[in-house]
Amino acid sequence: MSHDSTAAPEAAARKLSGRRRKEIVAVLLFSGGPIFESSIPLSVFGIDRQDAGVPRYRLLVCGGEEGPLRTTGGLELTAPHGLEAISRAGTVVVPAWRSITAPPPEEALDALRRAHEEGARIVGLCTGAFVLAAAGLLDGRPATTHWMYAPTLAKRYPSVHVDPRELFVDDGDVLTSAGTAAGIDLCLHIVRTDHGNEAAGALARRLVVPPRRSGGQERYLDRSLPEEIGADPLAEVVAWALEHLHEQFDVETLAARAYMSRRTFDRRFRSLTGSAPLQWLITQRVLQAQRLLETSDYSVDEVAGRCGFRSPVALRGHFRRQLGSSPAAYRAAYRARRPQSERPEAPEPPSLSPTGPLPVQYPEGVLPMQTRRSAAVSLSASLPGPRTGS
């Protein structure tokens, strides 16, 4: 799934300044960045594939700070260009940023702002969205990033309309993508926008990837909460909600338990998590249903009741919107990929277990669901120190 904005035609129609060229792509690298994301635009825009029908771009690899640049794994890189080379590019790509909490170098932010003012297309892959947000280029715009970091992006930059469901968001002259492989999706989209479906399809064949992926990040989404909520009075309400997902209750019930009006509760919850409480609650119920479909033989109707949905119809609608398939199809696909000998013996539903979900061993390629404890789960605590990647 992707989002192509039609709300910013003026931005999409802006023309490049005289010194910039549409075919020049500048990739802005920083020390501490993950090497996979960094390599995506280098491979897409830096290799001559004209023999396969892919129009050629001219790549400029630029260091966003003094080198040598160290990537994940300890590799050292020397960028052939500095920030001054960005002034020639029609597209500037920030493939990743090393930390979602650290401010990017001001010189790099200034270069991005100038590029945007002069009509360049600005692209942020994965955590590169944090650099674009720090430069003010996402203010008032829709954007996405890796679902793990979306709540932090929404909280740190409240003027950004963060949508963690999308693989990428095209808002005309500013584009962002989710993590890792979604960067390939966005780069293919750029080629498709510049040169058409045939060129993008030829490139996809060379990369051995689908030219378009259906669905979004919903199937991977796990709406855990930032660790900051642990010290907030709402933590008790969130913990109660996670323990009682098998019961039918709504956001008004949670607001009452927090001794707040619905409006105040919505505002406080969103400020802490970057998510509306109703959407968070629905997502938690869908995740619970997903676990039960994986670990039990309950019928879809029974699963709906044990996850707090008022009817199987409600479960099917929300399940399809978030995961792109029906509950029955999801269970069938899951079991088809798992040997019979490895399937569990229909454990008690996680929501009814006083000690939390029973452990399940997941095969490679199947989404493992994080267990829920009786307190809010910390997203930030799972992040790897000051450096980020996906």
Tab-separated table of C-alpha atoms in Angstrom:
chain	number	residue	atom	x	y	z
A	1	MET	CA	0.000	0.000	0.000
A	2	SER	CA	1.156	3.482	-0.760
A	3	HIS	CA	-0.196	6.949	-0.377
A	4	ASP	CA	0.007	9.404	-3.250
A	5	SER	CA	-1.119	12.802	-2.048
A	6	THR	CA	-3.210	15.003	-4.278
A	7	ALA	CA	-3.441	17.716	-1.661
A	8	ALA	CA	-0.231	19.468	-2.662
A	9	PRO	CA	-0.371	20.124	-6.427
A	10	GLU	CA	1.649	23.306	-6.052
A	11	ALA	CA	4.481	21.390	-4.384
A	12	ALA	CA	4.390	18.679	-7.038
A	13	ALA	CA	4.457	21.246	-9.831
A	14	ARG	CA	7.380	23.313	-8.560
A	15	LYS	CA	10.265	23.577	-10.983
A	16	LEU	CA	13.943	23.044	-10.342
A	17	SER	CA	16.305	25.968	-10.150
A	18	GLY	CA	18.642	26.359	-13.106
A	19	ARG	CA	21.649	24.629	-11.582
A	20	ARG	CA	19.773	21.465	-10.596
A	21	ARG	CA	19.187	18.532	-12.923
A	22	LYS	CA	16.284	16.104	-12.688
A	23	GLU	CA	18.435	13.093	-13.528
A	24	ILE	CA	20.921	13.766	-10.706
A	25	VAL	CA	20.210	11.934	-7.447
A	26	ALA	CA	22.180	12.857	-4.331
A	27	VAL	CA	22.280	10.323	-1.492
A	28	LEU	CA	23.084	11.826	1.895
A	29	LEU	CA	24.958	9.454	4.214
A	30	PHE	CA	25.751	9.814	7.908
A	31	SER	CA	27.998	7.925	10.258
A	32	GLY	CA	26.228	5.180	12.196
A	33	GLY	CA	23.631	4.538	9.515
A	34	PRO	CA	22.438	0.998	8.725
A	35	ILE	CA	24.175	-0.270	5.618
A	36	PHE	CA	21.144	-1.985	4.060
A	37	GLU	CA	19.041	1.164	3.814
A	38	SER	CA	22.092	3.130	2.699
A	39	SER	CA	22.741	0.716	-0.150
A	40	ILE	CA	19.207	0.793	-1.587
A	41	PRO	CA	19.370	4.156	-3.408
A	42	LEU	CA	22.979	3.471	-4.391
A	43	SER	CA	21.886	0.294	-6.159
A	44	VAL	CA	18.717	1.701	-7.695
A	45	PHE	CA	20.126	5.010	-8.948
A	46	GLY	CA	23.852	4.306	-9.192
A	47	ILE	CA	24.072	1.342	-11.581
A	48	ASP	CA	23.762	1.699	-15.338
A	49	ARG	CA	20.975	-0.653	-16.467
A	50	GLN	CA	20.178	0.950	-19.798
A	51	ASP	CA	20.667	-2.445	-21.460
A	52	ALA	CA	17.567	-3.599	-19.565
A	53	GLY	CA	15.519	-0.570	-20.544
A	54	VAL	CA	16.054	1.405	-17.353
A	55	PRO	CA	16.884	5.092	-17.954
A	56	ARG	CA	20.115	6.137	-16.309
A	57	TYR	CA	20.385	8.437	-13.323
A	58	ARG	CA	23.539	10.222	-12.254
A	59	LEU	CA	24.383	9.426	-8.640
A	60	LEU	CA	26.200	11.702	-6.197
A	61	VAL	CA	27.039	10.126	-2.834
A	62	CYS	CA	27.408	12.900	-0.268
A	63	GLY	CA	28.681	12.851	3.289
A	64	GLY	CA	26.365	14.634	5.690
A	65	GLU	CA	29.226	15.139	8.150
A	66	GLU	CA	32.995	14.744	8.387
A	67	GLY	CA	34.271	11.279	7.435
A	68	PRO	CA	35.167	8.572	7.454
A	69	LEU	CA	31.596	7.387	7.973
A	70	ARG	CA	31.116	4.229	10.001
A	71	THR	CA	28.153	2.001	9.199
A	72	THR	CA	26.562	-0.772	11.183
A	73	GLY	CA	29.048	-3.621	11.424
A	74	GLY	CA	31.967	-1.234	11.766
A	75	LEU	CA	32.582	-0.643	8.068
A	76	GLU	CA	34.168	2.678	7.155
A	77	LEU	CA	33.050	4.647	4.116
A	78	THR	CA	34.458	7.727	2.449
A	79	ALA	CA	31.860	9.709	0.527
A	80	PRO	CA	33.237	11.160	-2.741
A	81	HIS	CA	31.212	14.350	-2.293
A	82	GLY	CA	30.296	16.737	0.489
A	83	LEU	CA	27.150	18.729	1.158
A	84	GLU	CA	28.002	21.189	-1.617
A	85	ALA	CA	27.179	18.534	-4.261
A	86	ILE	CA	23.544	18.500	-3.168
A	87	SER	CA	23.145	21.839	-4.926
A	88	ARG	CA	23.172	20.018	-8.299
A	89	ALA	CA	20.618	17.338	-7.506
A	90	GLY	CA	17.002	17.170	-8.570
A	91	THR	CA	16.380	14.444	-5.998
A	92	VAL	CA	17.970	14.148	-2.556
A	93	VAL	CA	17.639	10.864	-0.665
A	94	VAL	CA	18.278	10.435	3.066
A	95	PRO	CA	18.337	6.638	3.432
A	96	ALA	CA	18.585	6.485	7.223
A	97	TRP	CA	19.546	8.348	10.364
A	98	ARG	CA	21.587	6.825	13.159
A	99	SER	CA	19.356	7.789	16.092
A	100	ILE	CA	15.706	8.692	16.424
A	101	THR	CA	16.520	10.802	19.477
A	102	ALA	CA	19.654	12.679	18.338
A	103	PRO	CA	19.447	15.892	16.277
A	104	PRO	CA	21.012	15.707	12.789
A	105	PRO	CA	23.856	18.129	11.907
A	106	GLU	CA	22.499	21.607	11.276
A	107	GLU	CA	24.628	21.986	8.125
A	108	ALA	CA	22.910	18.967	6.584
A	109	LEU	CA	19.475	20.293	7.551
A	110	ASP	CA	20.276	23.641	5.934
A	111	ALA	CA	21.354	21.863	2.732
A	112	LEU	CA	18.067	19.930	2.647
A	113	ARG	CA	16.032	23.089	3.196
A	114	ARG	CA	17.849	24.873	0.362
A	115	ALA	CA	17.368	21.906	-1.930
A	116	HIS	CA	13.669	21.859	-1.216
A	117	GLU	CA	13.338	25.614	-1.700
A	118	GLU	CA	15.027	25.231	-5.083
A	119	GLY	CA	12.533	22.607	-6.234
A	120	ALA	CA	14.393	19.370	-5.461
A	121	ARG	CA	12.458	16.263	-4.559
A	122	ILE	CA	13.373	15.178	-0.990
A	123	VAL	CA	13.154	11.515	0.010
A	124	GLY	CA	13.489	9.922	3.453
A	125	LEU	CA	13.811	6.132	3.751
A	126	CYS	CA	12.955	4.550	7.101
A	127	THR	CA	14.534	6.691	9.853
A	128	GLY	CA	15.560	9.228	7.229
A	129	ALA	CA	12.094	10.659	7.903
A	130	PHE	CA	13.445	11.966	11.217
A	131	VAL	CA	16.016	14.051	9.327
A	132	LEU	CA	13.323	15.476	7.050
A	133	ALA	CA	11.157	16.226	10.090
A	134	ALA	CA	14.057	17.934	11.868
A	135	ALA	CA	14.512	20.138	8.805
A	136	GLY	CA	10.845	21.125	8.988
A	137	LEU	CA	10.088	19.562	5.601
A	138	LEU	CA	7.321	17.324	6.956
A	139	ASP	CA	5.377	19.994	8.835
A	140	GLY	CA	1.707	19.694	7.982
A	141	ARG	CA	2.367	16.780	5.618
A	142	PRO	CA	1.519	13.078	5.620
A	143	ALA	CA	4.554	10.843	6.203
A	144	THR	CA	5.516	7.372	7.285
A	145	THR	CA	8.490	5.546	8.763
A	146	HIS	CA	9.154	2.098	10.206
A	147	TRP	CA	6.161	1.162	12.374
A	148	MET	CA	8.440	0.749	15.411
A	149	TYR	CA	9.491	4.392	15.213
A	150	ALA	CA	6.181	5.928	14.105
A	151	PRO	CA	4.957	6.750	17.651
A	152	THR	CA	8.238	8.510	18.399
A	153	LEU	CA	8.101	10.480	15.155
A	154	ALA	CA	4.521	11.537	15.901
A	155	LYS	CA	5.382	12.561	19.441
A	156	ARG	CA	8.576	14.461	18.630
A	157	TYR	CA	7.060	16.214	15.615
A	158	PRO	CA	3.322	16.670	16.324
A	159	SER	CA	2.780	18.761	13.189
A	160	VAL	CA	3.644	15.735	11.019
A	161	HIS	CA	0.703	13.529	10.016
A	162	VAL	CA	2.341	10.160	10.664
A	163	ASP	CA	0.680	7.097	9.136
A	164	PRO	CA	2.454	3.880	10.214
A	165	ARG	CA	0.245	1.766	7.957
A	166	GLU	CA	1.806	2.796	4.659
A	167	LEU	CA	4.809	1.307	2.878
A	168	PHE	CA	5.543	4.754	1.494
A	169	VAL	CA	3.927	8.159	1.209
A	170	ASP	CA	4.312	10.393	-1.852
A	171	ASP	CA	3.371	13.975	-1.040
A	172	GLY	CA	4.622	15.436	-4.302
A	173	ASP	CA	8.020	16.931	-3.560
A	174	VAL	CA	8.573	15.157	-0.234
A	175	LEU	CA	8.410	11.354	0.017
A	176	THR	CA	8.948	8.935	2.915
A	177	SER	CA	9.004	5.169	3.298
A	178	ALA	CA	8.760	2.528	5.968
A	179	GLY	CA	11.718	0.379	6.960
A	180	THR	CA	14.194	-1.714	5.016
A	181	ALA	CA	12.506	-3.304	1.979
A	182	ALA	CA	9.921	-0.497	1.788
A	183	GLY	CA	12.806	1.712	0.678
A	184	ILE	CA	12.987	-0.409	-2.478
A	185	ASP	CA	9.248	0.079	-2.982
A	186	LEU	CA	9.637	3.848	-2.810
A	187	CYS	CA	12.674	3.937	-5.114
A	188	LEU	CA	10.767	1.856	-7.670
A	189	HIS	CA	7.880	4.288	-7.312
A	190	ILE	CA	10.231	7.169	-8.091
A	191	VAL	CA	11.462	5.413	-11.234
A	192	ARG	CA	7.852	4.710	-12.190
A	193	THR	CA	6.941	8.367	-11.665
A	194	ASP	CA	9.910	9.574	-13.722
A	195	HIS	CA	9.916	7.013	-16.549
A	196	GLY	CA	6.729	4.937	-16.435
A	197	ASN	CA	5.623	1.422	-15.557
A	198	GLU	CA	7.784	-0.322	-18.158
A	199	ALA	CA	11.027	1.129	-16.788
A	200	ALA	CA	10.027	0.375	-13.197
A	201	GLY	CA	9.061	-3.155	-14.167
A	202	ALA	CA	12.385	-3.729	-15.909
A	203	LEU	CA	14.250	-2.495	-12.852
A	204	ALA	CA	12.152	-4.692	-10.545
A	205	ARG	CA	13.038	-7.727	-12.643
A	206	ARG	CA	16.735	-6.918	-12.360
A	207	LEU	CA	16.387	-6.525	-8.593
A	208	VAL	CA	14.251	-9.706	-8.410
A	209	VAL	CA	11.485	-7.942	-6.484
A	210	PRO	CA	7.807	-7.331	-7.285
A	211	PRO	CA	7.215	-4.039	-9.132
A	212	ARG	CA	4.412	-3.235	-6.683
A	213	ARG	CA	3.671	-4.781	-3.314
A	214	SER	CA	0.100	-4.975	-2.089
A	215	GLY	CA	-0.816	-4.226	1.487
A	216	GLY	CA	1.050	-2.004	3.910
A	217	GLN	CA	2.731	-2.250	7.290
A	218	GLU	CA	-0.484	-3.369	9.023
A	219	ARG	CA	0.508	-7.027	8.926
A	220	TYR	CA	3.712	-6.200	10.822
A	221	LEU	CA	2.283	-3.497	13.043
A	222	ASP	CA	2.527	-4.027	16.786
A	223	ARG	CA	1.222	-0.993	18.588
A	224	SER	CA	3.316	-1.203	21.713
A	225	LEU	CA	3.632	1.947	23.694
A	226	PRO	CA	6.638	4.201	24.291
A	227	GLU	CA	8.341	3.652	27.622
A	228	GLU	CA	7.460	7.199	28.705
A	229	ILE	CA	3.916	6.068	29.388
A	230	GLY	CA	5.154	3.820	32.184
A	231	ALA	CA	5.436	6.824	34.502
A	232	ASP	CA	2.121	8.322	33.410
A	233	PRO	CA	-1.242	7.820	35.166
A	234	LEU	CA	-2.589	6.375	31.921
A	235	ALA	CA	-0.292	3.357	32.325
A	236	GLU	CA	-2.714	1.713	34.756
A	237	VAL	CA	-5.612	2.186	32.336
A	238	VAL	CA	-3.574	0.773	29.445
A	239	ALA	CA	-2.548	-2.220	31.561
A	240	TRP	CA	-6.189	-2.869	32.451
A	241	ALA	CA	-7.187	-2.670	28.776
A	242	LEU	CA	-4.518	-5.192	27.746
A	243	GLU	CA	-5.667	-7.615	30.463
A	244	HIS	CA	-9.349	-7.332	29.554
A	245	LEU	CA	-9.313	-7.439	25.754
A	246	HIS	CA	-11.661	-10.437	25.936
A	247	GLU	CA	-14.343	-8.148	27.388
A	248	GLN	CA	-16.490	-5.702	25.456
A	249	PHE	CA	-15.599	-2.142	26.421
A	250	ASP	CA	-14.990	1.070	24.549
A	251	VAL	CA	-12.862	4.202	24.831
A	252	GLU	CA	-15.471	5.848	27.043
A	253	THR	CA	-14.862	3.042	29.546
A	254	LEU	CA	-11.111	3.738	29.494
A	255	ALA	CA	-11.680	7.478	29.880
A	256	ALA	CA	-13.906	6.852	32.896
A	257	ARG	CA	-11.265	4.627	34.489
A	258	ALA	CA	-8.768	7.454	33.993
A	259	TYR	CA	-11.253	9.950	35.536
A	260	MET	CA	-11.103	12.054	32.374
A	261	SER	CA	-13.555	13.317	29.822
A	262	ARG	CA	-13.449	11.553	26.473
A	263	ARG	CA	-11.892	14.610	24.824
A	264	THR	CA	-9.185	14.968	27.484
A	265	PHE	CA	-8.442	11.245	27.404
A	266	ASP	CA	-8.124	11.249	23.607
A	267	ARG	CA	-5.752	14.204	23.733
A	268	ARG	CA	-3.586	12.753	26.523
A	269	PHE	CA	-3.446	9.306	24.905
A	270	ARG	CA	-2.486	10.691	21.511
A	271	SER	CA	0.190	12.972	22.997
A	272	LEU	CA	1.805	9.998	24.723
A	273	THR	CA	1.549	7.405	21.980
A	274	GLY	CA	0.987	9.198	18.680
A	275	SER	CA	-2.101	7.038	18.175
A	276	ALA	CA	-5.815	7.642	18.732
A	277	PRO	CA	-7.087	5.423	21.585
A	278	LEU	CA	-9.856	3.853	19.482
A	279	GLN	CA	-7.433	2.807	16.743
A	280	TRP	CA	-4.983	1.489	19.347
A	281	LEU	CA	-7.717	-0.556	21.009
A	282	ILE	CA	-8.936	-2.019	17.698
A	283	THR	CA	-5.364	-2.896	16.747
A	284	GLN	CA	-4.797	-4.667	20.076
A	285	ARG	CA	-7.961	-6.710	19.545
A	286	VAL	CA	-6.849	-7.660	16.027
A	287	LEU	CA	-3.415	-8.679	17.322
A	288	GLN	CA	-5.105	-10.810	19.980
A	289	ALA	CA	-7.226	-12.431	17.292
A	290	GLN	CA	-4.131	-13.052	15.215
A	291	ARG	CA	-2.486	-14.870	18.118
A	292	LEU	CA	-5.565	-17.008	18.758
A	293	LEU	CA	-5.838	-17.945	15.097
A	294	GLU	CA	-2.198	-19.046	15.221
A	295	THR	CA	-2.287	-20.890	18.543
A	296	SER	CA	-5.790	-22.355	18.921
A	297	ASP	CA	-8.570	-24.194	17.104
A	298	TYR	CA	-11.300	-21.790	18.139
A	299	SER	CA	-13.767	-20.936	15.391
A	300	VAL	CA	-13.692	-17.419	13.960
A	301	ASP	CA	-16.896	-16.660	15.863
A	302	GLU	CA	-15.278	-17.804	19.119
A	303	VAL	CA	-12.133	-15.805	18.377
A	304	ALA	CA	-14.249	-12.698	17.840
A	305	GLY	CA	-15.913	-13.135	21.218
A	306	ARG	CA	-12.639	-13.818	23.028
A	307	CYS	CA	-11.108	-10.640	21.590
A	308	GLY	CA	-13.929	-8.306	22.592
A	309	PHE	CA	-15.478	-7.817	19.169
A	310	ARG	CA	-19.258	-7.435	19.235
A	311	SER	CA	-19.679	-9.751	16.262
A	312	PRO	CA	-17.655	-11.912	13.865
A	313	VAL	CA	-18.512	-9.392	11.157
A	314	ALA	CA	-16.688	-6.662	13.114
A	315	LEU	CA	-13.646	-8.917	13.525
A	316	ARG	CA	-13.551	-9.774	9.828
A	317	GLY	CA	-13.784	-6.126	8.775
A	318	HIS	CA	-11.019	-4.870	11.066
A	319	PHE	CA	-8.852	-7.935	10.430
A	320	ARG	CA	-9.007	-7.461	6.674
A	321	ARG	CA	-8.255	-3.731	6.924
A	322	GLN	CA	-5.186	-4.298	9.079
A	323	LEU	CA	-3.801	-7.552	7.674
A	324	GLY	CA	-5.190	-7.697	4.161
A	325	SER	CA	-6.925	-11.065	4.510
A	326	SER	CA	-9.830	-12.726	6.279
A	327	PRO	CA	-9.274	-14.513	9.626
A	328	ALA	CA	-9.933	-17.896	8.005
A	329	ALA	CA	-7.500	-17.224	5.159
A	330	TYR	CA	-4.856	-16.001	7.608
A	331	ARG	CA	-5.146	-19.176	9.692
A	332	ALA	CA	-4.993	-21.384	6.610
A	333	ALA	CA	-1.908	-19.600	5.297
A	334	TYR	CA	-0.228	-19.784	8.695
A	335	ARG	CA	-0.838	-23.498	9.065
A	336	ALA	CA	0.192	-24.240	5.494
A	337	ARG	CA	3.613	-22.801	6.289
A	338	ARG	CA	4.018	-24.688	9.543
A	339	PRO	CA	4.659	-28.421	9.855
A	340	GLN	CA	1.908	-30.331	11.660
A	341	SER	CA	4.380	-31.571	14.273
A	342	GLU	CA	5.239	-28.014	15.298
A	343	ARG	CA	1.701	-26.775	15.856
A	344	PRO	CA	0.654	-26.088	19.431
A	345	GLU	CA	-2.090	-27.928	21.265
A	346	ALA	CA	-4.699	-25.137	21.352
A	347	PRO	CA	-3.518	-23.281	24.462
A	348	GLU	CA	-5.773	-21.129	26.581
A	349	PRO	CA	-6.339	-17.707	25.023
A	350	PRO	CA	-3.626	-15.254	26.059
A	351	SER	CA	-6.121	-12.724	27.407
A	352	LEU	CA	-7.509	-15.256	29.897
A	353	SER	CA	-4.150	-16.469	31.182
A	354	PRO	CA	-3.161	-14.861	34.511
A	355	THR	CA	0.511	-15.052	33.586
A	356	GLY	CA	0.193	-13.775	30.026
A	357	PRO	CA	0.370	-15.523	26.636
A	358	LEU	CA	1.812	-18.972	26.350
A	359	PRO	CA	5.079	-19.117	24.415
A	360	VAL	CA	4.914	-20.249	20.805
A	361	GLN	CA	7.811	-21.018	18.497
A	362	TYR	CA	7.280	-19.280	15.144
A	363	PRO	CA	8.801	-20.537	11.888
A	364	GLU	CA	10.906	-18.267	9.751
A	365	GLY	CA	8.841	-15.904	7.640
A	366	VAL	CA	5.788	-15.904	9.955
A	367	LEU	CA	5.080	-12.807	12.012
A	368	PRO	CA	5.755	-13.422	15.728
A	369	MET	CA	3.379	-11.533	18.024
A	370	GLN	CA	4.981	-9.833	21.020
A	371	THR	CA	3.517	-11.032	24.297
A	372	ARG	CA	1.563	-8.642	26.455
A	373	ARG	CA	2.313	-8.329	30.146
A	374	SER	CA	0.062	-6.783	32.738
A	375	ALA	CA	1.743	-3.452	32.169
A	376	ALA	CA	2.275	-1.364	29.070
A	377	VAL	CA	4.894	-2.867	26.781
A	378	SER	CA	7.930	-0.685	26.179
A	379	LEU	CA	8.775	0.063	22.574
A	380	SER	CA	11.765	2.229	23.283
A	381	ALA	CA	13.419	-0.353	25.495
A	382	SER	CA	13.585	-2.726	22.552
A	383	LEU	CA	15.544	-0.303	20.403
A	384	PRO	CA	19.285	-0.910	19.997
A	385	GLY	CA	20.998	1.900	21.880
A	386	PRO	CA	21.616	5.185	20.110
A	387	ARG	CA	21.789	3.693	16.613
A	388	THR	CA	18.786	2.637	14.664
A	389	GLY	CA	18.027	0.369	11.766
A	390	SER	CA	15.394	-2.072	10.708
